[in-house]
Amino acid sequence: MKRTKTLSAMSFSAYDVERRTRKGSFYAQVDTIIDWRPISAIIDKYYQKGLSASGEKPYDGLLLFKMLLIGMWNNLSDVKVEEHVNDSLSAMKFCGMHLEDNVPSYSVLS
């Protein structure tokens, strides 16, 4: 599922991430090959979304699933997955996140 947007529909940070990430990176290839909609539907069927104790919106189930995939593919602990997604533009983009988004804490993955 390739996402293409025009410059007018993108924020400056989203445009910058798009410009700075390699199109042929592993994460970009996986994101192009896999249709995430059926996977997302299965996750949504079983993932109970509710407000956290602090009243914050829950993270998207597909985002958490992709972070777990990153951890498995790179043999990373949950702490290192959080660091990796924070540090890697291609991993952040793969997860569907933008620079202004907060990356889920490792404790959410555990």
PDB file of N, CA and C in Angstrom:
ATOM      1  N   MET A   1       0.856  -1.166   0.000  1.00  0.00           N
ATOM      2  CA  MET A   1       0.000   0.000   0.000  1.00  0.00           C
ATOM      3  C   MET A   1       0.898   1.224   0.000  1.00  0.00           C
ATOM      4  N   LYS A   2       1.121   1.787  -1.139  1.00  0.00           N
ATOM      5  CA  LYS A   2       2.011   2.931  -1.297  1.00  0.00           C
ATOM      6  C   LYS A   2       1.228   4.207  -1.038  1.00  0.00           C
ATOM      7  N   ARG A   3       1.788   5.036  -0.179  1.00  0.00           N
ATOM      8  CA  ARG A   3       1.144   6.307   0.113  1.00  0.00           C
ATOM      9  C   ARG A   3       1.880   7.411  -0.627  1.00  0.00           C
ATOM     10  N   THR A   4       1.192   8.082  -1.498  1.00  0.00           N
ATOM     11  CA  THR A   4       1.793   9.216  -2.186  1.00  0.00           C
ATOM     12  C   THR A   4       0.951  10.433  -1.885  1.00  0.00           C
ATOM     13  N   LYS A   5       1.619  11.496  -1.539  1.00  0.00           N
ATOM     14  CA  LYS A   5       0.926  12.727  -1.215  1.00  0.00           C
ATOM     15  C   LYS A   5       1.578  13.860  -1.971  1.00  0.00           C
ATOM     16  N   THR A   6       0.798  14.850  -2.236  1.00  0.00           N
ATOM     17  CA  THR A   6       1.355  16.040  -2.845  1.00  0.00           C
ATOM     18  C   THR A   6       1.969  16.892  -1.755  1.00  0.00           C
ATOM     19  N   LEU A   7       2.848  17.780  -2.154  1.00  0.00           N
ATOM     20  CA  LEU A   7       3.505  18.660  -1.199  1.00  0.00           C
ATOM     21  C   LEU A   7       2.492  19.473  -0.417  1.00  0.00           C
ATOM     22  N   SER A   8       1.423  19.918  -1.058  1.00  0.00           N
ATOM     23  CA  SER A   8       0.432  20.747  -0.377  1.00  0.00           C
ATOM     24  C   SER A   8      -0.307  19.981   0.712  1.00  0.00           C
ATOM     25  N   ALA A   9      -0.403  18.660   0.596  1.00  0.00           N
ATOM     26  CA  ALA A   9      -1.107  17.854   1.591  1.00  0.00           C
ATOM     27  C   ALA A   9      -0.191  17.379   2.714  1.00  0.00           C
ATOM     28  N   MET A  10       1.102  17.644   2.601  1.00  0.00           N
ATOM     29  CA  MET A  10       2.061  17.171   3.594  1.00  0.00           C
ATOM     30  C   MET A  10       2.508  18.313   4.493  1.00  0.00           C
ATOM     31  N   SER A  11       2.802  17.984   5.740  1.00  0.00           N
ATOM     32  CA  SER A  11       3.435  18.970   6.607  1.00  0.00           C
ATOM     33  C   SER A  11       4.893  19.094   6.186  1.00  0.00           C
ATOM     34  N   PHE A  12       5.553  20.144   6.641  1.00  0.00           N
ATOM     35  CA  PHE A  12       6.967  20.313   6.306  1.00  0.00           C
ATOM     36  C   PHE A  12       7.789  19.145   6.837  1.00  0.00           C
ATOM     37  N   SER A  13       7.473  18.689   8.050  1.00  0.00           N
ATOM     38  CA  SER A  13       8.248  17.581   8.612  1.00  0.00           C
ATOM     39  C   SER A  13       8.002  16.289   7.840  1.00  0.00           C
ATOM     40  N   ALA A  14       6.756  16.048   7.420  1.00  0.00           N
ATOM     41  CA  ALA A  14       6.462  14.841   6.637  1.00  0.00           C
ATOM     42  C   ALA A  14       7.182  14.887   5.294  1.00  0.00           C
ATOM     43  N   TYR A  15       7.219  16.062   4.688  1.00  0.00           N
ATOM     44  CA  TYR A  15       7.941  16.220   3.427  1.00  0.00           C
ATOM     45  C   TYR A  15       9.428  15.956   3.628  1.00  0.00           C
ATOM     46  N   ASP A  16       9.985  16.473   4.717  1.00  0.00           N
ATOM     47  CA  ASP A  16      11.408  16.291   4.998  1.00  0.00           C
ATOM     48  C   ASP A  16      11.737  14.815   5.227  1.00  0.00           C
ATOM     49  N   VAL A  17      10.881  14.114   5.959  1.00  0.00           N
ATOM     50  CA  VAL A  17      11.094  12.678   6.177  1.00  0.00           C
ATOM     51  C   VAL A  17      11.032  11.948   4.845  1.00  0.00           C
ATOM     52  N   GLU A  18      10.056  12.282   4.023  1.00  0.00           N
ATOM     53  CA  GLU A  18       9.906  11.651   2.701  1.00  0.00           C
ATOM     54  C   GLU A  18      11.156  11.871   1.853  1.00  0.00           C
ATOM     55  N   ARG A  19      11.674  13.073   1.902  1.00  0.00           N
ATOM     56  CA  ARG A  19      12.838  13.440   1.104  1.00  0.00           C
ATOM     57  C   ARG A  19      14.110  12.760   1.610  1.00  0.00           C
ATOM     58  N   ARG A  20      14.214  12.533   2.914  1.00  0.00           N
ATOM     59  CA  ARG A  20      15.455  12.034   3.504  1.00  0.00           C
ATOM     60  C   ARG A  20      15.518  10.511   3.619  1.00  0.00           C
ATOM     61  N   THR A  21      14.429   9.814   3.414  1.00  0.00           N
ATOM     62  CA  THR A  21      14.457   8.356   3.530  1.00  0.00           C
ATOM     63  C   THR A  21      14.650   7.732   2.159  1.00  0.00           C
ATOM     64  N   ARG A  22      15.418   6.643   2.144  1.00  0.00           N
ATOM     65  CA  ARG A  22      15.669   5.936   0.888  1.00  0.00           C
ATOM     66  C   ARG A  22      14.423   5.177   0.475  1.00  0.00           C
ATOM     67  N   LYS A  23      14.139   5.246  -0.783  1.00  0.00           N
ATOM     68  CA  LYS A  23      12.948   4.565  -1.303  1.00  0.00           C
ATOM     69  C   LYS A  23      13.114   3.044  -1.295  1.00  0.00           C
ATOM     70  N   GLY A  24      14.338   2.556  -1.395  1.00  0.00           N
ATOM     71  CA  GLY A  24      14.567   1.123  -1.465  1.00  0.00           C
ATOM     72  C   GLY A  24      14.968   0.497  -0.148  1.00  0.00           C
ATOM     73  N   SER A  25      14.754   1.197   0.959  1.00  0.00           N
ATOM     74  CA  SER A  25      15.137   0.625   2.249  1.00  0.00           C
ATOM     75  C   SER A  25      14.287  -0.612   2.540  1.00  0.00           C
ATOM     76  N   PHE A  26      14.776  -1.442   3.430  1.00  0.00           N
ATOM     77  CA  PHE A  26      14.058  -2.663   3.791  1.00  0.00           C
ATOM     78  C   PHE A  26      12.640  -2.344   4.239  1.00  0.00           C
ATOM     79  N   TYR A  27      12.499  -1.362   5.127  1.00  0.00           N
ATOM     80  CA  TYR A  27      11.170  -1.023   5.641  1.00  0.00           C
ATOM     81  C   TYR A  27      10.256  -0.514   4.532  1.00  0.00           C
ATOM     82  N   ALA A  28      10.797   0.272   3.614  1.00  0.00           N
ATOM     83  CA  ALA A  28       9.993   0.784   2.496  1.00  0.00           C
ATOM     84  C   ALA A  28       9.546  -0.362   1.592  1.00  0.00           C
ATOM     85  N   GLN A  29      10.429  -1.328   1.366  1.00  0.00           N
ATOM     86  CA  GLN A  29      10.078  -2.480   0.531  1.00  0.00           C
ATOM     87  C   GLN A  29       8.974  -3.304   1.181  1.00  0.00           C
ATOM     88  N   VAL A  30       9.112  -3.570   2.467  1.00  0.00           N
ATOM     89  CA  VAL A  30       8.093  -4.348   3.183  1.00  0.00           C
ATOM     90  C   VAL A  30       6.759  -3.612   3.147  1.00  0.00           C
ATOM     91  N   ASP A  31       6.805  -2.304   3.377  1.00  0.00           N
ATOM     92  CA  ASP A  31       5.580  -1.506   3.400  1.00  0.00           C
ATOM     93  C   ASP A  31       4.890  -1.505   2.040  1.00  0.00           C
ATOM     94  N   THR A  32       5.663  -1.593   0.966  1.00  0.00           N
ATOM     95  CA  THR A  32       5.107  -1.624  -0.383  1.00  0.00           C
ATOM     96  C   THR A  32       4.514  -2.992  -0.717  1.00  0.00           C
ATOM     97  N   ILE A  33       5.158  -4.041  -0.252  1.00  0.00           N
ATOM     98  CA  ILE A  33       4.752  -5.407  -0.591  1.00  0.00           C
ATOM     99  C   ILE A  33       3.502  -5.851   0.167  1.00  0.00           C
ATOM    100  N   ILE A  34       3.421  -5.491   1.432  1.00  0.00           N
ATOM    101  CA  ILE A  34       2.343  -5.995   2.289  1.00  0.00           C
ATOM    102  C   ILE A  34       1.148  -5.055   2.263  1.00  0.00           C
ATOM    103  N   ASP A  35      -0.024  -5.643   2.074  1.00  0.00           N
ATOM    104  CA  ASP A  35      -1.275  -4.899   2.225  1.00  0.00           C
ATOM    105  C   ASP A  35      -1.655  -4.997   3.702  1.00  0.00           C
ATOM    106  N   TRP A  36      -1.514  -3.904   4.413  1.00  0.00           N
ATOM    107  CA  TRP A  36      -1.703  -3.906   5.863  1.00  0.00           C
ATOM    108  C   TRP A  36      -3.166  -3.888   6.280  1.00  0.00           C
ATOM    109  N   ARG A  37      -4.082  -3.611   5.365  1.00  0.00           N
ATOM    110  CA  ARG A  37      -5.494  -3.494   5.738  1.00  0.00           C
ATOM    111  C   ARG A  37      -6.066  -4.766   6.357  1.00  0.00           C
ATOM    112  N   PRO A  38      -5.858  -5.961   5.767  1.00  0.00           N
ATOM    113  CA  PRO A  38      -6.406  -7.163   6.406  1.00  0.00           C
ATOM    114  C   PRO A  38      -5.756  -7.451   7.761  1.00  0.00           C
ATOM    115  N   ILE A  39      -4.470  -7.160   7.861  1.00  0.00           N
ATOM    116  CA  ILE A  39      -3.767  -7.372   9.131  1.00  0.00           C
ATOM    117  C   ILE A  39      -4.313  -6.414  10.176  1.00  0.00           C
ATOM    118  N   SER A  40      -4.507  -5.171   9.782  1.00  0.00           N
ATOM    119  CA  SER A  40      -5.055  -4.171  10.693  1.00  0.00           C
ATOM    120  C   SER A  40      -6.456  -4.561  11.159  1.00  0.00           C
ATOM    121  N   ALA A  41      -7.250  -5.110  10.255  1.00  0.00           N
ATOM    122  CA  ALA A  41      -8.610  -5.531  10.614  1.00  0.00           C
ATOM    123  C   ALA A  41      -8.582  -6.645  11.655  1.00  0.00           C
ATOM    124  N   ILE A  42      -7.664  -7.584  11.505  1.00  0.00           N
ATOM    125  CA  ILE A  42      -7.537  -8.675  12.483  1.00  0.00           C
ATOM    126  C   ILE A  42      -7.080  -8.125  13.827  1.00  0.00           C
ATOM    127  N   ILE A  43      -6.091  -7.242  13.801  1.00  0.00           N
ATOM    128  CA  ILE A  43      -5.601  -6.644  15.047  1.00  0.00           C
ATOM    129  C   ILE A  43      -6.725  -5.883  15.738  1.00  0.00           C
ATOM    130  N   ASP A  44      -7.461  -5.078  14.977  1.00  0.00           N
ATOM    131  CA  ASP A  44      -8.542  -4.279  15.558  1.00  0.00           C
ATOM    132  C   ASP A  44      -9.640  -5.149  16.162  1.00  0.00           C
ATOM    133  N   LYS A  45      -9.810  -6.337  15.610  1.00  0.00           N
ATOM    134  CA  LYS A  45     -10.832  -7.251  16.119  1.00  0.00           C
ATOM    135  C   LYS A  45     -10.508  -7.709  17.544  1.00  0.00           C
ATOM    136  N   TYR A  46      -9.219  -7.861  17.857  1.00  0.00           N
ATOM    137  CA  TYR A  46      -8.814  -8.400  19.152  1.00  0.00           C
ATOM    138  C   TYR A  46      -8.181  -7.380  20.092  1.00  0.00           C
ATOM    139  N   TYR A  47      -7.707  -6.270  19.554  1.00  0.00           N
ATOM    140  CA  TYR A  47      -7.026  -5.259  20.361  1.00  0.00           C
ATOM    141  C   TYR A  47      -8.062  -4.334  20.982  1.00  0.00           C
ATOM    142  N   GLN A  48      -8.183  -4.396  22.288  1.00  0.00           N
ATOM    143  CA  GLN A  48      -9.153  -3.574  23.001  1.00  0.00           C
ATOM    144  C   GLN A  48      -8.595  -2.181  23.228  1.00  0.00           C
ATOM    145  N   LYS A  49      -9.147  -1.213  22.530  1.00  0.00           N
ATOM    146  CA  LYS A  49      -8.703   0.166  22.689  1.00  0.00           C
ATOM    147  C   LYS A  49      -9.567   0.842  23.745  1.00  0.00           C
ATOM    148  N   GLY A  50      -8.923   1.525  24.620  1.00  0.00           N
ATOM    149  CA  GLY A  50      -9.609   2.316  25.630  1.00  0.00           C
ATOM    150  C   GLY A  50      -8.674   3.402  26.096  1.00  0.00           C
ATOM    151  N   LEU A  51      -9.193   4.347  26.798  1.00  0.00           N
ATOM    152  CA  LEU A  51      -8.338   5.401  27.318  1.00  0.00           C
ATOM    153  C   LEU A  51      -7.420   4.838  28.389  1.00  0.00           C
ATOM    154  N   SER A  52      -6.215   5.382  28.440  1.00  0.00           N
ATOM    155  CA  SER A  52      -5.281   4.967  29.481  1.00  0.00           C
ATOM    156  C   SER A  52      -5.734   5.559  30.809  1.00  0.00           C
ATOM    157  N   ALA A  53      -5.087   5.162  31.879  1.00  0.00           N
ATOM    158  CA  ALA A  53      -5.423   5.680  33.205  1.00  0.00           C
ATOM    159  C   ALA A  53      -5.277   7.197  33.249  1.00  0.00           C
ATOM    160  N   SER A  54      -4.362   7.724  32.450  1.00  0.00           N
ATOM    161  CA  SER A  54      -4.149   9.174  32.419  1.00  0.00           C
ATOM    162  C   SER A  54      -5.081   9.867  31.424  1.00  0.00           C
ATOM    163  N   GLY A  55      -5.924   9.098  30.727  1.00  0.00           N
ATOM    164  CA  GLY A  55      -6.880   9.678  29.794  1.00  0.00           C
ATOM    165  C   GLY A  55      -6.348   9.891  28.394  1.00  0.00           C
ATOM    166  N   GLU A  56      -5.150   9.386  28.102  1.00  0.00           N
ATOM    167  CA  GLU A  56      -4.567   9.560  26.774  1.00  0.00           C
ATOM    168  C   GLU A  56      -5.179   8.575  25.784  1.00  0.00           C
ATOM    169  N   LYS A  57      -5.199   8.990  24.502  1.00  0.00           N
ATOM    170  CA  LYS A  57      -5.699   8.106  23.453  1.00  0.00           C
ATOM    171  C   LYS A  57      -4.779   6.894  23.324  1.00  0.00           C
ATOM    172  N   PRO A  58      -5.350   5.733  23.004  1.00  0.00           N
ATOM    173  CA  PRO A  58      -4.505   4.542  22.835  1.00  0.00           C
ATOM    174  C   PRO A  58      -3.732   4.597  21.519  1.00  0.00           C
ATOM    175  N   TYR A  59      -2.645   3.863  21.474  1.00  0.00           N
ATOM    176  CA  TYR A  59      -1.882   3.750  20.231  1.00  0.00           C
ATOM    177  C   TYR A  59      -2.604   2.803  19.287  1.00  0.00           C
ATOM    178  N   ASP A  60      -2.425   3.019  18.016  1.00  0.00           N
ATOM    179  CA  ASP A  60      -3.012   2.167  17.000  1.00  0.00           C
ATOM    180  C   ASP A  60      -2.391   0.772  17.084  1.00  0.00           C
ATOM    181  N   GLY A  61      -3.205  -0.248  16.971  1.00  0.00           N
ATOM    182  CA  GLY A  61      -2.722  -1.620  17.055  1.00  0.00           C
ATOM    183  C   GLY A  61      -1.712  -1.968  15.975  1.00  0.00           C
ATOM    184  N   LEU A  62      -1.916  -1.457  14.768  1.00  0.00           N
ATOM    185  CA  LEU A  62      -0.984  -1.734  13.676  1.00  0.00           C
ATOM    186  C   LEU A  62       0.375  -1.100  13.950  1.00  0.00           C
ATOM    187  N   LEU A  63       0.391   0.083  14.538  1.00  0.00           N
ATOM    188  CA  LEU A  63       1.650   0.730  14.918  1.00  0.00           C
ATOM    189  C   LEU A  63       2.425  -0.156  15.885  1.00  0.00           C
ATOM    190  N   LEU A  64       1.758  -0.662  16.910  1.00  0.00           N
ATOM    191  CA  LEU A  64       2.425  -1.521  17.893  1.00  0.00           C
ATOM    192  C   LEU A  64       2.902  -2.819  17.246  1.00  0.00           C
ATOM    193  N   PHE A  65       2.096  -3.384  16.347  1.00  0.00           N
ATOM    194  CA  PHE A  65       2.481  -4.603  15.636  1.00  0.00           C
ATOM    195  C   PHE A  65       3.735  -4.372  14.804  1.00  0.00           C
ATOM    196  N   LYS A  66       3.775  -3.250  14.086  1.00  0.00           N
ATOM    197  CA  LYS A  66       4.950  -2.941  13.269  1.00  0.00           C
ATOM    198  C   LYS A  66       6.187  -2.734  14.139  1.00  0.00           C
ATOM    199  N   MET A  67       6.016  -2.128  15.308  1.00  0.00           N
ATOM    200  CA  MET A  67       7.160  -1.963  16.212  1.00  0.00           C
ATOM    201  C   MET A  67       7.667  -3.326  16.694  1.00  0.00           C
ATOM    202  N   LEU A  68       6.745  -4.244  16.957  1.00  0.00           N
ATOM    203  CA  LEU A  68       7.161  -5.594  17.361  1.00  0.00           C
ATOM    204  C   LEU A  68       7.877  -6.305  16.215  1.00  0.00           C
ATOM    205  N   LEU A  69       7.420  -6.102  14.982  1.00  0.00           N
ATOM    206  CA  LEU A  69       8.121  -6.672  13.827  1.00  0.00           C
ATOM    207  C   LEU A  69       9.539  -6.122  13.733  1.00  0.00           C
ATOM    208  N   ILE A  70       9.698  -4.826  13.918  1.00  0.00           N
ATOM    209  CA  ILE A  70      11.027  -4.206  13.889  1.00  0.00           C
ATOM    210  C   ILE A  70      11.925  -4.847  14.933  1.00  0.00           C
ATOM    211  N   GLY A  71      11.383  -5.083  16.110  1.00  0.00           N
ATOM    212  CA  GLY A  71      12.160  -5.731  17.164  1.00  0.00           C
ATOM    213  C   GLY A  71      12.581  -7.137  16.784  1.00  0.00           C
ATOM    214  N   MET A  72      11.676  -7.898  16.177  1.00  0.00           N
ATOM    215  CA  MET A  72      12.005  -9.269  15.770  1.00  0.00           C
ATOM    216  C   MET A  72      13.021  -9.274  14.640  1.00  0.00           C
ATOM    217  N   TRP A  73      12.830  -8.429  13.643  1.00  0.00           N
ATOM    218  CA  TRP A  73      13.731  -8.401  12.489  1.00  0.00           C
ATOM    219  C   TRP A  73      15.141  -7.977  12.863  1.00  0.00           C
ATOM    220  N   ASN A  74      15.266  -7.127  13.869  1.00  0.00           N
ATOM    221  CA  ASN A  74      16.570  -6.587  14.249  1.00  0.00           C
ATOM    222  C   ASN A  74      17.094  -7.154  15.565  1.00  0.00           C
ATOM    223  N   ASN A  75      16.365  -8.137  16.123  1.00  0.00           N
ATOM    224  CA  ASN A  75      16.756  -8.758  17.388  1.00  0.00           C
ATOM    225  C   ASN A  75      16.973  -7.698  18.475  1.00  0.00           C
ATOM    226  N   LEU A  76      15.960  -6.854  18.666  1.00  0.00           N
ATOM    227  CA  LEU A  76      16.044  -5.751  19.616  1.00  0.00           C
ATOM    228  C   LEU A  76      15.123  -5.987  20.805  1.00  0.00           C
ATOM    229  N   SER A  77      15.559  -5.541  21.953  1.00  0.00           N
ATOM    230  CA  SER A  77      14.689  -5.537  23.127  1.00  0.00           C
ATOM    231  C   SER A  77      13.643  -4.442  22.939  1.00  0.00           C
ATOM    232  N   ASP A  78      12.623  -4.436  23.776  1.00  0.00           N
ATOM    233  CA  ASP A  78      11.591  -3.408  23.670  1.00  0.00           C
ATOM    234  C   ASP A  78      12.176  -2.009  23.860  1.00  0.00           C
ATOM    235  N   VAL A  79      13.132  -1.885  24.772  1.00  0.00           N
ATOM    236  CA  VAL A  79      13.795  -0.592  25.004  1.00  0.00           C
ATOM    237  C   VAL A  79      14.508  -0.143  23.732  1.00  0.00           C
ATOM    238  N   LYS A  80      15.220  -1.070  23.095  1.00  0.00           N
ATOM    239  CA  LYS A  80      15.963  -0.743  21.876  1.00  0.00           C
ATOM    240  C   LYS A  80      15.030  -0.473  20.690  1.00  0.00           C
ATOM    241  N   VAL A  81      13.870  -1.120  20.668  1.00  0.00           N
ATOM    242  CA  VAL A  81      12.895  -0.838  19.607  1.00  0.00           C
ATOM    243  C   VAL A  81      12.441   0.615  19.716  1.00  0.00           C
ATOM    244  N   GLU A  82      12.119   1.043  20.925  1.00  0.00           N
ATOM    245  CA  GLU A  82      11.713   2.439  21.126  1.00  0.00           C
ATOM    246  C   GLU A  82      12.809   3.390  20.650  1.00  0.00           C
ATOM    247  N   GLU A  83      14.048   3.116  21.039  1.00  0.00           N
ATOM    248  CA  GLU A  83      15.176   3.953  20.621  1.00  0.00           C
ATOM    249  C   GLU A  83      15.335   3.942  19.100  1.00  0.00           C
ATOM    250  N   HIS A  84      15.219   2.759  18.504  1.00  0.00           N
ATOM    251  CA  HIS A  84      15.399   2.618  17.057  1.00  0.00           C
ATOM    252  C   HIS A  84      14.350   3.419  16.285  1.00  0.00           C
ATOM    253  N   VAL A  85      13.100   3.316  16.696  1.00  0.00           N
ATOM    254  CA  VAL A  85      12.039   4.044  15.995  1.00  0.00           C
ATOM    255  C   VAL A  85      12.216   5.552  16.194  1.00  0.00           C
ATOM    256  N   ASN A  86      12.682   5.959  17.366  1.00  0.00           N
ATOM    257  CA  ASN A  86      12.962   7.380  17.599  1.00  0.00           C
ATOM    258  C   ASN A  86      14.113   7.879  16.740  1.00  0.00           C
ATOM    259  N   ASP A  87      15.109   7.033  16.501  1.00  0.00           N
ATOM    260  CA  ASP A  87      16.330   7.441  15.798  1.00  0.00           C
ATOM    261  C   ASP A  87      16.279   7.245  14.287  1.00  0.00           C
ATOM    262  N   SER A  88      15.463   6.328  13.802  1.00  0.00           N
ATOM    263  CA  SER A  88      15.469   5.960  12.389  1.00  0.00           C
ATOM    264  C   SER A  88      14.257   6.542  11.671  1.00  0.00           C
ATOM    265  N   LEU A  89      14.516   7.416  10.719  1.00  0.00           N
ATOM    266  CA  LEU A  89      13.420   7.989   9.938  1.00  0.00           C
ATOM    267  C   LEU A  89      12.675   6.914   9.152  1.00  0.00           C
ATOM    268  N   SER A  90      13.407   5.943   8.606  1.00  0.00           N
ATOM    269  CA  SER A  90      12.741   4.898   7.818  1.00  0.00           C
ATOM    270  C   SER A  90      11.869   4.009   8.705  1.00  0.00           C
ATOM    271  N   ALA A  91      12.319   3.727   9.931  1.00  0.00           N
ATOM    272  CA  ALA A  91      11.503   2.932  10.853  1.00  0.00           C
ATOM    273  C   ALA A  91      10.272   3.720  11.289  1.00  0.00           C
ATOM    274  N   MET A  92      10.463   5.010  11.540  1.00  0.00           N
ATOM    275  CA  MET A  92       9.345   5.862  11.933  1.00  0.00           C
ATOM    276  C   MET A  92       8.304   5.924  10.813  1.00  0.00           C
ATOM    277  N   LYS A  93       8.775   6.086   9.599  1.00  0.00           N
ATOM    278  CA  LYS A  93       7.876   6.146   8.446  1.00  0.00           C
ATOM    279  C   LYS A  93       7.159   4.807   8.257  1.00  0.00           C
ATOM    280  N   PHE A  94       7.888   3.698   8.408  1.00  0.00           N
ATOM    281  CA  PHE A  94       7.297   2.367   8.296  1.00  0.00           C
ATOM    282  C   PHE A  94       6.150   2.197   9.290  1.00  0.00           C
ATOM    283  N   CYS A  95       6.328   2.741  10.483  1.00  0.00           N
ATOM    284  CA  CYS A  95       5.300   2.634  11.522  1.00  0.00           C
ATOM    285  C   CYS A  95       4.136   3.595  11.300  1.00  0.00           C
ATOM    286  N   GLY A  96       4.251   4.441  10.276  1.00  0.00           N
ATOM    287  CA  GLY A  96       3.181   5.391   9.991  1.00  0.00           C
ATOM    288  C   GLY A  96       3.217   6.618  10.876  1.00  0.00           C
ATOM    289  N   MET A  97       4.385   6.896  11.429  1.00  0.00           N
ATOM    290  CA  MET A  97       4.521   8.018  12.355  1.00  0.00           C
ATOM    291  C   MET A  97       5.188   9.208  11.671  1.00  0.00           C
ATOM    292  N   HIS A  98       5.009  10.368  12.270  1.00  0.00           N
ATOM    293  CA  HIS A  98       5.623  11.604  11.811  1.00  0.00           C
ATOM    294  C   HIS A  98       6.563  12.101  12.898  1.00  0.00           C
ATOM    295  N   LEU A  99       7.433  13.027  12.535  1.00  0.00           N
ATOM    296  CA  LEU A  99       8.407  13.547  13.493  1.00  0.00           C
ATOM    297  C   LEU A  99       7.747  14.119  14.740  1.00  0.00           C
ATOM    298  N   GLU A 100       6.583  14.700  14.586  1.00  0.00           N
ATOM    299  CA  GLU A 100       5.923  15.324  15.732  1.00  0.00           C
ATOM    300  C   GLU A 100       5.174  14.320  16.612  1.00  0.00           C
ATOM    301  N   ASP A 101       5.066  13.069  16.179  1.00  0.00           N
ATOM    302  CA  ASP A 101       4.386  12.033  16.966  1.00  0.00           C
ATOM    303  C   ASP A 101       5.287  11.503  18.073  1.00  0.00           C
ATOM    304  N   ASN A 102       4.662  11.127  19.176  1.00  0.00           N
ATOM    305  CA  ASN A 102       5.392  10.466  20.252  1.00  0.00           C
ATOM    306  C   ASN A 102       5.473   8.976  19.951  1.00  0.00           C
ATOM    307  N   VAL A 103       6.677   8.440  20.023  1.00  0.00           N
ATOM    308  CA  VAL A 103       6.877   7.003  19.832  1.00  0.00           C
ATOM    309  C   VAL A 103       6.414   6.296  21.102  1.00  0.00           C
ATOM    310  N   PRO A 104       5.642   5.216  20.977  1.00  0.00           N
ATOM    311  CA  PRO A 104       5.213   4.499  22.172  1.00  0.00           C
ATOM    312  C   PRO A 104       6.406   4.048  23.014  1.00  0.00           C
ATOM    313  N   SER A 105       6.237   4.123  24.303  1.00  0.00           N
ATOM    314  CA  SER A 105       7.272   3.705  25.238  1.00  0.00           C
ATOM    315  C   SER A 105       7.478   2.195  25.152  1.00  0.00           C
ATOM    316  N   TYR A 106       8.681   1.775  25.506  1.00  0.00           N
ATOM    317  CA  TYR A 106       8.975   0.337  25.520  1.00  0.00           C
ATOM    318  C   TYR A 106       8.007  -0.417  26.418  1.00  0.00           C
ATOM    319  N   SER A 107       7.517   0.242  27.474  1.00  0.00           N
ATOM    320  CA  SER A 107       6.620  -0.441  28.411  1.00  0.00           C
ATOM    321  C   SER A 107       5.277  -0.775  27.766  1.00  0.00           C
ATOM    322  N   VAL A 108       4.896  -0.053  26.725  1.00  0.00           N
ATOM    323  CA  VAL A 108       3.660  -0.352  25.997  1.00  0.00           C
ATOM    324  C   VAL A 108       3.825  -1.650  25.213  1.00  0.00           C
ATOM    325  N   LEU A 109       5.031  -1.910  24.737  1.00  0.00           N
ATOM    326  CA  LEU A 109       5.297  -3.117  23.952  1.00  0.00           C
ATOM    327  C   LEU A 109       5.423  -4.358  24.819  1.00  0.00           C
ATOM    328  N   SER A 110       5.820  -4.177  26.053  1.00  0.00           N
ATOM    329  CA  SER A 110       6.088  -5.326  26.943  1.00  0.00           C
ATOM    330  C   SER A 110       4.830  -6.017  27.396  1.00  0.00           C
TER     331      SER A 110
END
